[in-house]
XYZ file of C-alpha atoms in Angstrom:
106
model
C 13.590 -12.883 2.105
C 11.296 -10.076 4.829
C 11.619 -7.515 2.207
C 9.956 -10.662 -0.277
C 6.768 -10.890 2.707
C 6.773 -7.127 2.468
C 7.307 -6.495 -1.168
C 3.847 -9.221 -0.736
C 1.749 -6.821 1.855
C 2.362 -3.936 -0.482
C 1.424 -5.340 -3.138
C -1.676 -6.705 -1.881
C -2.739 -3.578 -0.188
C -2.206 -1.819 -3.385
C -4.874 -4.728 -5.217
C -7.076 -4.191 -2.352
C -7.409 -0.449 -2.626
C -7.519 -0.453 -6.098
C -10.237 -2.773 -5.798
C -12.193 -0.955 -3.104
C -12.611 2.168 -5.717
C -14.553 -0.354 -8.042
C -15.975 -1.512 -5.082
C -18.272 2.074 -5.149
C -19.394 1.667 -1.312
C -19.091 -2.007 -1.562
C -21.875 -1.998 -4.071
C -20.523 -3.968 -6.217
C -19.430 -8.036 -5.382
C -16.106 -8.716 -6.893
C -14.140 -5.285 -6.507
C -15.817 -5.764 -3.028
C -14.903 -9.808 -2.654
C -11.502 -8.257 -3.785
C -11.086 -5.404 -1.360
C -11.391 -8.202 1.365
C -9.208 -10.721 0.235
C -6.455 -8.137 -0.780
C -6.248 -7.180 3.084
C -6.480 -10.612 4.808
C -3.639 -11.134 2.166
C -1.551 -8.012 3.232
C -1.646 -8.161 6.494
C -0.950 -12.223 6.792
C 2.606 -10.875 4.667
C 3.658 -8.372 7.220
C 2.735 -10.086 9.960
C 4.956 -12.681 8.207
C 7.531 -9.774 6.956
C 7.407 -8.167 11.193
C 9.247 -11.578 12.437
C 12.663 -10.644 10.489
C 12.129 -6.926 9.790
C 11.421 -4.407 12.974
C 8.204 -2.890 12.362
C 8.769 0.750 12.702
C 11.077 0.406 9.112
C 7.903 -2.625 7.852
C 5.542 0.057 8.636
C 7.565 2.997 7.419
C 7.912 1.445 3.959
C 3.885 -0.591 3.917
C 2.960 2.762 4.391
C 4.454 4.684 2.863
C 5.019 3.407 -0.597
C 1.335 2.250 -0.256
C 0.448 5.660 -0.535
C 3.135 6.673 -3.231
C 1.809 3.755 -5.646
C -2.050 4.278 -4.945
C -1.701 8.058 -5.756
C 0.516 7.197 -8.592
C -2.170 4.720 -10.076
C -5.070 7.207 -9.487
C -3.219 10.363 -10.936
C -2.334 7.834 -13.948
C -5.216 5.527 -14.521
C -8.096 6.669 -11.980
C -7.501 10.393 -13.612
C -7.809 11.781 -10.366
C -5.466 15.363 -10.263
C -1.303 15.335 -10.662
C -0.630 18.538 -9.006
C 2.857 19.942 -7.981
C 1.615 19.947 -4.138
C -0.001 16.603 -4.536
C 3.288 14.616 -6.831
C 5.447 16.976 -3.697
C 3.524 15.469 -0.940
C 4.340 11.900 -2.599
C 8.162 12.814 -2.662
C 7.690 14.271 0.377
C 6.440 10.524 2.322
C 8.968 9.110 -0.682
C 11.834 11.010 0.930
C 10.586 10.305 5.468
C 10.089 6.281 5.044
C 14.191 7.057 4.102
C 14.942 8.902 6.438
C 13.809 7.158 8.444
C 15.510 3.547 7.338
C 19.378 5.904 6.953
C 17.599 7.222 11.241
C 18.763 3.778 12.098
C 14.472 3.248 12.301
C 16.068 -0.544 12.096
């Protein structure tokens, strides 16, 4: 259950961050509202996930997955560059999350 809530928190955070891109500095109503609602949902789901998952583990997965997914969305759908250095950085974030989990962040 905890990891399902964590996945929902990640999805809400990714949706909110993507909507923020389309809000044009919070000058467009619907993307701005989606940003606010998405972040409220993200923190609500994360807070519930923390009831059963250690904070270090949950935050590492939440931040790492969110960063990697938003970077991928930027590169695939928003026309951001996909340089070797940027891809290596995303890979390092993912490896960092894995190492934290293997190292006993639970």
